[in-house]
PDB file of C-alpha atoms in Angstrom:
ATOM      1  CA  MET I   1     -96.349-120.369-122.270  1.00 43.00           C
ATOM      2  CA  SER I   2     -97.933-117.126-123.340  1.00 48.00           C
ATOM      3  CA  ALA I   3     -98.982-116.840-126.979  1.00 72.00           C
ATOM      4  CA  ARG I   4     -97.966-113.194-127.175  1.00 88.00           C
ATOM      5  CA  PRO I   5     -95.113-111.075-125.777  1.00 94.00           C
ATOM      6  CA  PHE I   6     -95.415-109.158-122.528  1.00 95.00           C
ATOM      7  CA  LEU I   7     -96.365-105.474-122.902  1.00 96.00           C
ATOM      8  CA  LEU I   8     -93.834-103.338-120.937  1.00 96.00           C
ATOM      9  CA  PRO I   9     -95.188-100.266-119.164  1.00 92.00           C
ATOM     10  CA  ASP I  10     -93.454 -96.903-119.326  1.00 89.00           C
ATOM     11  CA  ASP I  11     -91.973 -97.261-115.839  1.00 91.00           C
ATOM     12  CA  PRO I  12     -88.368 -98.551-116.373  1.00 90.00           C
ATOM     13  CA  SER I  13     -88.295-100.016-112.862  1.00 88.00           C
ATOM     14  CA  VAL I  14     -90.912-102.623-113.765  1.00 91.00           C
ATOM     15  CA  PRO I  15     -89.101-105.972-114.101  1.00 93.00           C
ATOM     16  CA  PHE I  16     -89.072-108.014-117.267  1.00 97.00           C
ATOM     17  CA  PRO I  17     -90.933-111.305-117.250  1.00 96.00           C
ATOM     18  CA  PRO I  18     -88.729-114.407-116.893  1.00 96.00           C
ATOM     19  CA  ALA I  19     -86.844-115.159-120.112  1.00 96.00           C
ATOM     20  CA  ALA I  20     -88.327-118.665-120.070  1.00 93.00           C
ATOM     21  CA  HIS I  21     -91.638-117.014-121.068  1.00 94.00           C
ATOM     22  CA  ALA I  22     -90.230-115.930-124.433  1.00 96.00           C
ATOM     23  CA  LEU I  23     -92.025-117.136-127.538  1.00 96.00           C
ATOM     24  CA  ARG I  24     -90.787-120.021-129.607  1.00 95.00           C
ATOM     25  CA  GLU I  25     -91.952-118.281-132.788  1.00 94.00           C
ATOM     26  CA  PRO I  26     -90.462-115.868-133.404  1.00 95.00           C
ATOM     27  CA  ASP I  27     -87.724-117.431-131.327  1.00 96.00           C
ATOM     28  CA  GLY I  28     -86.959-115.493-128.197  1.00 97.00           C
ATOM     29  CA  LEU I  29     -89.432-112.579-128.450  1.00 98.00           C
ATOM     30  CA  LEU I  30     -90.242-111.782-124.837  1.00 98.00           C
ATOM     31  CA  ALA I  31     -91.634-108.247-124.494  1.00 97.00           C
ATOM     32  CA  VAL I  32     -92.760-105.184-126.439  1.00 97.00           C
ATOM     33  CA  GLY I  33     -92.609-101.492-125.585  1.00 96.00           C
ATOM     34  CA  GLY I  34     -90.954 -99.621-122.739  1.00 96.00           C
ATOM     35  CA  ASP I  35     -87.983 -97.421-123.473  1.00 96.00           C
ATOM     36  CA  LEU I  36     -84.231 -97.490-123.992  1.00 97.00           C
ATOM     37  CA  SER I  37     -83.247 -95.747-120.750  1.00 97.00           C
ATOM     38  CA  ALA I  38     -80.023 -96.856-119.114  1.00 97.00           C
ATOM     39  CA  PRO I  39     -81.755 -98.506-116.132  1.00 96.00           C
ATOM     40  CA  ARG I  40     -83.997-100.514-118.440  1.00 97.00           C
ATOM     41  CA  LEU I  41     -81.174-101.609-120.707  1.00 98.00           C
ATOM     42  CA  LEU I  42     -78.916-102.648-117.842  1.00 97.00           C
ATOM     43  CA  ASN I  43     -81.763-104.570-116.228  1.00 96.00           C
ATOM     44  CA  ALA I  44     -82.406-106.323-119.527  1.00 98.00           C
ATOM     45  CA  TYR I  45     -78.796-107.430-120.044  1.00 98.00           C
ATOM     46  CA  ARG I  46     -78.494-108.649-116.472  1.00 97.00           C
ATOM     47  CA  HIS I  47     -81.328-111.058-117.293  1.00 97.00           C
ATOM     48  CA  GLY I  48     -80.088-112.152-120.717  1.00 98.00           C
ATOM     49  CA  ILE I  49     -82.451-109.881-122.687  1.00 98.00           C
ATOM     50  CA  PHE I  50     -81.628-107.400-125.449  1.00 98.00           C
ATOM     51  CA  PRO I  51     -83.519-104.957-127.687  1.00 98.00           C
ATOM     52  CA  TRP I  52     -83.725-105.600-131.424  1.00 97.00           C
ATOM     53  CA  TYR I  53     -86.212-103.886-133.715  1.00 96.00           C
ATOM     54  CA  SER I  54     -86.449-101.886-136.937  1.00 91.00           C
ATOM     55  CA  GLU I  55     -87.421 -98.279-137.602  1.00 90.00           C
ATOM     56  CA  GLY I  56     -91.215 -97.877-137.292  1.00 90.00           C
ATOM     57  CA  GLN I  57     -91.651-100.884-134.980  1.00 93.00           C
ATOM     58  CA  PRO I  58     -92.173-100.733-131.240  1.00 95.00           C
ATOM     59  CA  ILE I  59     -89.162-101.709-129.103  1.00 96.00           C
ATOM     60  CA  LEU I  60     -88.878-105.502-129.155  1.00 97.00           C
ATOM     61  CA  TRP I  61     -87.019-107.376-126.419  1.00 98.00           C
ATOM     62  CA  TRP I  62     -85.487-110.827-127.040  1.00 98.00           C
ATOM     63  CA  SER I  63     -83.930-113.811-125.246  1.00 98.00           C
ATOM     64  CA  PRO I  64     -83.463-116.576-127.857  1.00 98.00           C
ATOM     65  CA  ASP I  65     -82.983-120.244-127.187  1.00 98.00           C
ATOM     66  CA  PRO I  66     -80.349-121.417-127.979  1.00 98.00           C
ATOM     67  CA  ARG I  67     -78.011-118.469-127.386  1.00 98.00           C
ATOM     68  CA  LEU I  68     -74.803-117.969-129.341  1.00 98.00           C
ATOM     69  CA  VAL I  69     -71.824-117.634-126.997  1.00 98.00           C
ATOM     70  CA  PHE I  70     -68.071-117.437-127.443  1.00 98.00           C
ATOM     71  CA  ARG I  71     -65.747-118.813-124.805  1.00 98.00           C
ATOM     72  CA  THR I  72     -62.969-116.258-124.709  1.00 98.00           C
ATOM     73  CA  ASP I  73     -60.314-118.970-124.953  1.00 97.00           C
ATOM     74  CA  ALA I  74     -61.889-120.582-128.020  1.00 96.00           C
ATOM     75  CA  VAL I  75     -62.217-117.996-130.788  1.00 96.00           C
ATOM     76  CA  ARG I  76     -61.255-119.781-134.006  1.00 95.00           C
ATOM     77  CA  LEU I  77     -59.146-118.021-136.688  1.00 96.00           C
ATOM     78  CA  SER I  78     -58.166-119.706-139.948  1.00 95.00           C
ATOM     79  CA  GLN I  79     -54.527-120.223-140.826  1.00 94.00           C
ATOM     80  CA  ARG I  80     -54.937-117.948-143.852  1.00 95.00           C
ATOM     81  CA  PHE I  81     -56.353-115.137-141.729  1.00 96.00           C
ATOM     82  CA  ARG I  82     -53.576-115.548-139.149  1.00 95.00           C
ATOM     83  CA  ARG I  83     -50.999-115.080-141.938  1.00 95.00           C
ATOM     84  CA  SER I  84     -52.735-111.881-143.055  1.00 95.00           C
ATOM     85  CA  LEU I  85     -52.754-110.541-139.465  1.00 96.00           C
ATOM     86  CA  ARG I  86     -49.006-111.038-139.198  1.00 95.00           C
ATOM     87  CA  ARG I  87     -48.558-108.794-142.264  1.00 94.00           C
ATOM     88  CA  SER I  88     -51.332-106.288-141.536  1.00 95.00           C
ATOM     89  CA  GLY I  89     -49.675-103.734-139.275  1.00 95.00           C
ATOM     90  CA  TRP I  90     -53.053-103.199-137.604  1.00 98.00           C
ATOM     91  CA  ARG I  91     -53.374-101.994-134.003  1.00 98.00           C
ATOM     92  CA  VAL I  92     -56.326-102.545-131.727  1.00 98.00           C
ATOM     93  CA  ARG I  93     -57.588-100.135-129.067  1.00 98.00           C
ATOM     94  CA  ALA I  94     -60.784 -99.654-127.036  1.00 98.00           C
ATOM     95  CA  ASP I  95     -63.063 -96.721-126.282  1.00 98.00           C
ATOM     96  CA  THR I  96     -61.235 -94.263-128.543  1.00 98.00           C
ATOM     97  CA  ALA I  97     -63.933 -93.988-131.250  1.00 98.00           C
ATOM     98  CA  PHE I  98     -67.214 -95.292-129.866  1.00 98.00           C
ATOM     99  CA  ASP I  99     -69.467 -93.092-132.004  1.00 98.00           C
ATOM    100  CA  ALA I 100     -67.564 -93.888-135.198  1.00 98.00           C
ATOM    101  CA  VAL I 101     -67.831 -97.613-134.482  1.00 98.00           C
ATOM    102  CA  ILE I 102     -71.572 -97.587-133.857  1.00 98.00           C
ATOM    103  CA  ASP I 103     -72.103 -95.418-136.954  1.00 97.00           C
ATOM    104  CA  ALA I 104     -70.085 -97.865-139.065  1.00 97.00           C
ATOM    105  CA  CYS I 105     -72.029-100.809-137.660  1.00 97.00           C
ATOM    106  CA  ALA I 106     -75.290 -99.071-138.556  1.00 95.00           C
ATOM    107  CA  ASP I 107     -74.060 -98.351-142.109  1.00 91.00           C
ATOM    108  CA  SER I 108     -72.722-101.842-142.841  1.00 81.00           C
ATOM    109  CA  PRO I 109     -74.904-103.914-145.213  1.00 63.00           C
ATOM    110  CA  ARG I 110     -76.108-107.258-143.814  1.00 51.00           C
ATOM    111  CA  PRO I 111     -76.945-110.234-146.019  1.00 49.00           C
ATOM    112  CA  GLY I 112     -80.688-110.681-146.295  1.00 47.00           C
ATOM    113  CA  GLN I 113     -81.427-107.355-144.564  1.00 48.00           C
ATOM    114  CA  SER I 114     -82.467-103.954-145.850  1.00 44.00           C
ATOM    115  CA  GLY I 115     -81.860-100.931-143.708  1.00 46.00           C
ATOM    116  CA  THR I 116     -80.557-101.204-140.159  1.00 67.00           C
ATOM    117  CA  TRP I 117     -81.865-102.037-136.717  1.00 84.00           C
ATOM    118  CA  ILE I 118     -79.341 -99.573-135.211  1.00 94.00           C
ATOM    119  CA  THR I 119     -81.785 -96.659-135.330  1.00 94.00           C
ATOM    120  CA  GLY I 120     -81.107 -93.141-134.149  1.00 94.00           C
ATOM    121  CA  ALA I 121     -82.756 -93.973-130.863  1.00 96.00           C
ATOM    122  CA  MET I 122     -80.533 -97.050-130.427  1.00 97.00           C
ATOM    123  CA  LYS I 123     -77.382 -95.004-131.192  1.00 97.00           C
ATOM    124  CA  ALA I 124     -78.398 -92.381-128.608  1.00 97.00           C
ATOM    125  CA  ALA I 125     -79.167 -95.060-126.015  1.00 98.00           C
ATOM    126  CA  TYR I 126     -75.797 -96.840-126.359  1.00 98.00           C
ATOM    127  CA  ALA I 127     -73.954 -93.546-126.451  1.00 98.00           C
ATOM    128  CA  ARG I 128     -75.520 -92.813-123.033  1.00 98.00           C
ATOM    129  CA  LEU I 129     -74.404 -96.222-121.785  1.00 98.00           C
ATOM    130  CA  HIS I 130     -70.911 -95.484-123.069  1.00 98.00           C
ATOM    131  CA  ARG I 131     -70.741 -92.176-121.226  1.00 97.00           C
ATOM    132  CA  LEU I 132     -71.891 -94.016-118.067  1.00 97.00           C
ATOM    133  CA  GLY I 133     -69.081 -96.587-118.546  1.00 97.00           C
ATOM    134  CA  HIS I 134     -71.262 -99.566-119.446  1.00 97.00           C
ATOM    135  CA  ALA I 135     -70.897 -99.697-123.253  1.00 98.00           C
ATOM    136  CA  HIS I 136     -67.546-100.100-124.964  1.00 98.00           C
ATOM    137  CA  SER I 137     -66.050-100.161-128.447  1.00 98.00           C
ATOM    138  CA  VAL I 138     -63.074-102.109-129.749  1.00 98.00           C
ATOM    139  CA  GLU I 139     -61.429-100.545-132.766  1.00 98.00           C
ATOM    140  CA  VAL I 140     -58.992-101.978-135.328  1.00 98.00           C
ATOM    141  CA  TRP I 141     -56.804 -99.267-136.915  1.00 98.00           C
ATOM    142  CA  ASP I 142     -54.748 -99.653-140.048  1.00 97.00           C
ATOM    143  CA  GLY I 143     -51.310 -98.161-140.663  1.00 93.00           C
ATOM    144  CA  GLN I 144     -52.803 -94.933-141.997  1.00 95.00           C
ATOM    145  CA  GLY I 145     -54.959 -94.332-138.901  1.00 95.00           C
ATOM    146  CA  ARG I 146     -58.186 -95.475-140.490  1.00 97.00           C
ATOM    147  CA  LEU I 147     -60.714 -97.847-138.962  1.00 98.00           C
ATOM    148  CA  ALA I 148     -60.352-101.292-140.506  1.00 98.00           C
ATOM    149  CA  GLY I 149     -63.090-102.765-138.318  1.00 98.00           C
ATOM    150  CA  GLY I 150     -64.614-102.802-134.871  1.00 98.00           C
ATOM    151  CA  LEU I 151     -67.386-103.834-132.547  1.00 98.00           C
ATOM    152  CA  TYR I 152     -69.349-102.516-129.586  1.00 98.00           C
ATOM    153  CA  GLY I 153     -71.287-104.004-126.710  1.00 98.00           C
ATOM    154  CA  VAL I 154     -72.201-103.784-123.048  1.00 98.00           C
ATOM    155  CA  ALA I 155     -70.178-104.937-120.041  1.00 98.00           C
ATOM    156  CA  ILE I 156     -71.725-105.803-116.715  1.00 98.00           C
ATOM    157  CA  GLY I 157     -69.586-107.382-114.024  1.00 97.00           C
ATOM    158  CA  ARG I 158     -67.374-109.892-115.882  1.00 98.00           C
ATOM    159  CA  MET I 159     -69.841-110.476-118.727  1.00 98.00           C
ATOM    160  CA  PHE I 160     -69.584-108.821-122.128  1.00 98.00           C
ATOM    161  CA  PHE I 161     -72.671-108.666-124.352  1.00 98.00           C
ATOM    162  CA  GLY I 162     -71.708-108.087-127.961  1.00 98.00           C
ATOM    163  CA  GLU I 163     -74.114-105.947-129.993  1.00 98.00           C
ATOM    164  CA  SER I 164     -72.683-105.439-133.512  1.00 97.00           C
ATOM    165  CA  MET I 165     -69.460-105.415-135.482  1.00 97.00           C
ATOM    166  CA  PHE I 166     -68.263-104.197-138.864  1.00 97.00           C
ATOM    167  CA  SER I 167     -65.389-104.513-141.354  1.00 97.00           C
ATOM    168  CA  ALA I 168     -64.131-101.633-143.459  1.00 97.00           C
ATOM    169  CA  ARG I 169     -61.254-103.867-144.552  1.00 97.00           C
ATOM    170  CA  PRO I 170     -61.506-107.675-145.057  1.00 96.00           C
ATOM    171  CA  GLY I 171     -61.225-109.332-141.650  1.00 97.00           C
ATOM    172  CA  GLY I 172     -61.524-106.156-139.606  1.00 98.00           C
ATOM    173  CA  SER I 173     -64.423-107.446-137.499  1.00 97.00           C
ATOM    174  CA  LYS I 174     -62.685-110.782-136.933  1.00 97.00           C
ATOM    175  CA  ALA I 175     -59.624-108.970-135.645  1.00 98.00           C
ATOM    176  CA  ALA I 176     -61.779-106.916-133.289  1.00 98.00           C
ATOM    177  CA  LEU I 177     -63.497-110.030-131.946  1.00 98.00           C
ATOM    178  CA  ALA I 178     -60.210-111.879-131.452  1.00 97.00           C
ATOM    179  CA  ALA I 179     -58.636-108.882-129.711  1.00 98.00           C
ATOM    180  CA  LEU I 180     -61.630-108.495-127.394  1.00 98.00           C
ATOM    181  CA  ALA I 181     -61.534-112.208-126.520  1.00 98.00           C
ATOM    182  CA  TRP I 182     -57.787-111.919-125.887  1.00 96.00           C
ATOM    183  CA  ARG I 183     -58.210-109.094-123.390  1.00 97.00           C
ATOM    184  CA  LEU I 184     -61.289-110.577-121.721  1.00 98.00           C
ATOM    185  CA  ARG I 185     -59.450-113.878-121.200  1.00 97.00           C
ATOM    186  CA  GLU I 186     -56.547-111.976-119.620  1.00 96.00           C
ATOM    187  CA  TRP I 187     -58.981-110.234-117.283  1.00 97.00           C
ATOM    188  CA  GLY I 188     -60.618-113.506-116.237  1.00 97.00           C
ATOM    189  CA  TRP I 189     -63.868-113.013-118.206  1.00 98.00           C
ATOM    190  CA  PRO I 190     -64.775-116.440-119.634  1.00 98.00           C
ATOM    191  CA  LEU I 191     -67.730-115.576-121.921  1.00 98.00           C
ATOM    192  CA  LEU I 192     -68.738-113.234-124.716  1.00 98.00           C
ATOM    193  CA  ASP I 193     -72.418-113.112-125.722  1.00 98.00           C
ATOM    194  CA  ALA I 194     -73.087-112.964-129.476  1.00 98.00           C
ATOM    195  CA  GLN I 195     -76.893-113.191-129.176  1.00 97.00           C
ATOM    196  CA  VAL I 196     -78.094-114.867-132.369  1.00 94.00           C
ATOM    197  CA  GLU I 197     -76.280-117.442-134.451  1.00 94.00           C
ATOM    198  CA  ASN I 198     -75.236-117.058-138.050  1.00 94.00           C
ATOM    199  CA  PRO I 199     -72.821-119.088-140.183  1.00 95.00           C
ATOM    200  CA  HIS I 200     -70.038-116.488-139.898  1.00 94.00           C
ATOM    201  CA  LEU I 201     -70.078-116.439-136.095  1.00 97.00           C
ATOM    202  CA  LEU I 202     -70.285-120.220-135.904  1.00 97.00           C
ATOM    203  CA  SER I 203     -67.231-120.477-138.156  1.00 96.00           C
ATOM    204  CA  LEU I 204     -65.301-118.312-135.638  1.00 97.00           C
ATOM    205  CA  GLY I 205     -66.043-120.677-132.784  1.00 97.00           C
ATOM    206  CA  GLY I 206     -69.422-119.505-131.544  1.00 98.00           C
ATOM    207  CA  GLU I 207     -71.301-122.143-129.539  1.00 98.00           C
ATOM    208  CA  ARG I 208     -75.053-122.706-129.225  1.00 98.00           C
ATOM    209  CA  TRP I 209     -75.946-122.783-125.540  1.00 98.00           C
ATOM    210  CA  PRO I 210     -79.350-123.630-124.098  1.00 98.00           C
ATOM    211  CA  ARG I 211     -80.857-120.434-122.722  1.00 98.00           C
ATOM    212  CA  ALA I 212     -81.070-121.856-119.194  1.00 98.00           C
ATOM    213  CA  ARG I 213     -77.311-122.565-119.168  1.00 98.00           C
ATOM    214  CA  PHE I 214     -76.568-119.109-120.557  1.00 98.00           C
ATOM    215  CA  LEU I 215     -78.773-117.353-117.984  1.00 98.00           C
ATOM    216  CA  GLU I 216     -77.156-119.247-115.129  1.00 98.00           C
ATOM    217  CA  GLU I 217     -73.741-118.062-116.220  1.00 98.00           C
ATOM    218  CA  VAL I 218     -74.888-114.493-116.752  1.00 98.00           C
ATOM    219  CA  ALA I 219     -76.392-114.338-113.253  1.00 97.00           C
ATOM    220  CA  ARG I 220     -73.057-115.407-111.795  1.00 97.00           C
ATOM    221  CA  LEU I 221     -70.744-113.315-113.944  1.00 98.00           C
ATOM    222  CA  ALA I 222     -72.793-110.087-113.822  1.00 97.00           C
ATOM    223  CA  GLU I 223     -72.281-109.978-110.043  1.00 96.00           C
ATOM    224  CA  ALA I 224     -68.488-110.308-110.285  1.00 96.00           C
ATOM    225  CA  PRO I 225     -66.204-107.243-110.022  1.00 93.00           C
ATOM    226  CA  GLY I 226     -65.833-105.499-113.411  1.00 92.00           C
ATOM    227  CA  ARG I 227     -63.360-103.089-114.928  1.00 89.00           C
ATOM    228  CA  ALA I 228     -62.862 -99.301-115.061  1.00 82.00           C
ATOM    229  CA  TRP I 229     -65.629 -97.210-116.558  1.00 91.00           C
ATOM    230  CA  ASN I 230     -63.474 -96.343-119.585  1.00 95.00           C
ATOM    231  CA  TRP I 231     -61.375 -99.150-121.103  1.00 97.00           C
ATOM    232  CA  ARG I 232     -58.947 -96.938-123.049  1.00 97.00           C
ATOM    233  CA  GLU I 233     -56.100 -97.338-120.567  1.00 96.00           C
ATOM    234  CA  GLU I 234     -56.841-100.822-119.276  1.00 95.00           C
ATOM    235  CA  PHE I 235     -57.316-102.317-122.689  1.00 97.00           C
ATOM    236  CA  GLY I 236     -54.222-100.549-124.000  1.00 97.00           C
ATOM    237  CA  GLU I 237     -52.982-101.041-127.546  1.00 97.00           C
ATOM    238  CA  LEU I 238     -52.645-104.498-129.016  1.00 96.00           C
ATOM    239  CA  ALA I 239     -50.751-105.395-132.154  1.00 96.00           C
ATOM    240  CA  ALA I 240     -53.066-107.436-134.355  1.00 95.00           C
ATOM    241  CA  ALA I 241     -50.108-109.616-135.326  1.00 95.00           C
ATOM    242  CA  LEU I 242     -50.156-111.075-131.792  1.00 94.00           C
ATOM    243  CA  LEU I 243     -53.652-112.411-132.497  1.00 93.00           C
ATOM    244  CA  ALA I 244     -52.182-114.808-135.036  1.00 88.00           C
ATOM    245  CA  GLY I 245     -51.332-117.133-132.147  1.00 77.00           C
ATOM    246  CA  GLN I 246     -54.821-117.091-130.645  1.00 61.00           C
ATOM    247  CA  GLY I 247     -57.524-119.657-131.075  1.00 50.00           C
ATOM    248  CA  ARG I 248     -57.815-122.867-133.066  1.00 51.00           C
ATOM    249  CA  GLY I 249     -57.062-122.990-136.758  1.00 48.00           C
TER     250      GLY I 249
END
């Protein structure tokens, strides 16, 4: 295994090295450089790779081992949170406020982190993917028409790669995740990538998968037929109260 990450050239058509070549320390660092063009990003996701870096750093590309994955039929919500959903009056929609969701994700404080990895360049890159029909947002709206939470990510074939989520109200991000899993399961999409584990995601039912198993599933699902370029109509509007019956307690 190489002791240093692969240096990507400027040409976005140049393939990434195999994810198995990623470093063990830091876990999953595979490549450095390149750009955030749509072809490069889509090529990365198809191979289980994603960008993650801070302002002032070069673009860093990752494929960690293990990988955190949600099965869309196994998101876990606590009994207490289910009760709050029944009373919330929240509604969930998709692709109605992509820019607002990514801005809120960038502005949300993260435990143990200062600043944000969702830089201006990252926002612009995912906004392009959204306009091309590859990046999507899921938004949780309260009874006053304000965002209570949301998430965004990239869809290729029948695979959804989650990027970030936020809560403006307690539990807003959990409602967004549960709603996305609900719809993906209805559509026949079995998996939701969550990239890197943390205690919060593990508590919601995230599973640690060996990278080889994850990549095998991504290769299969990314080639399957996907959905419409804009999810607003197909996703529809979902009452958050319905999510109270989803997942294990």
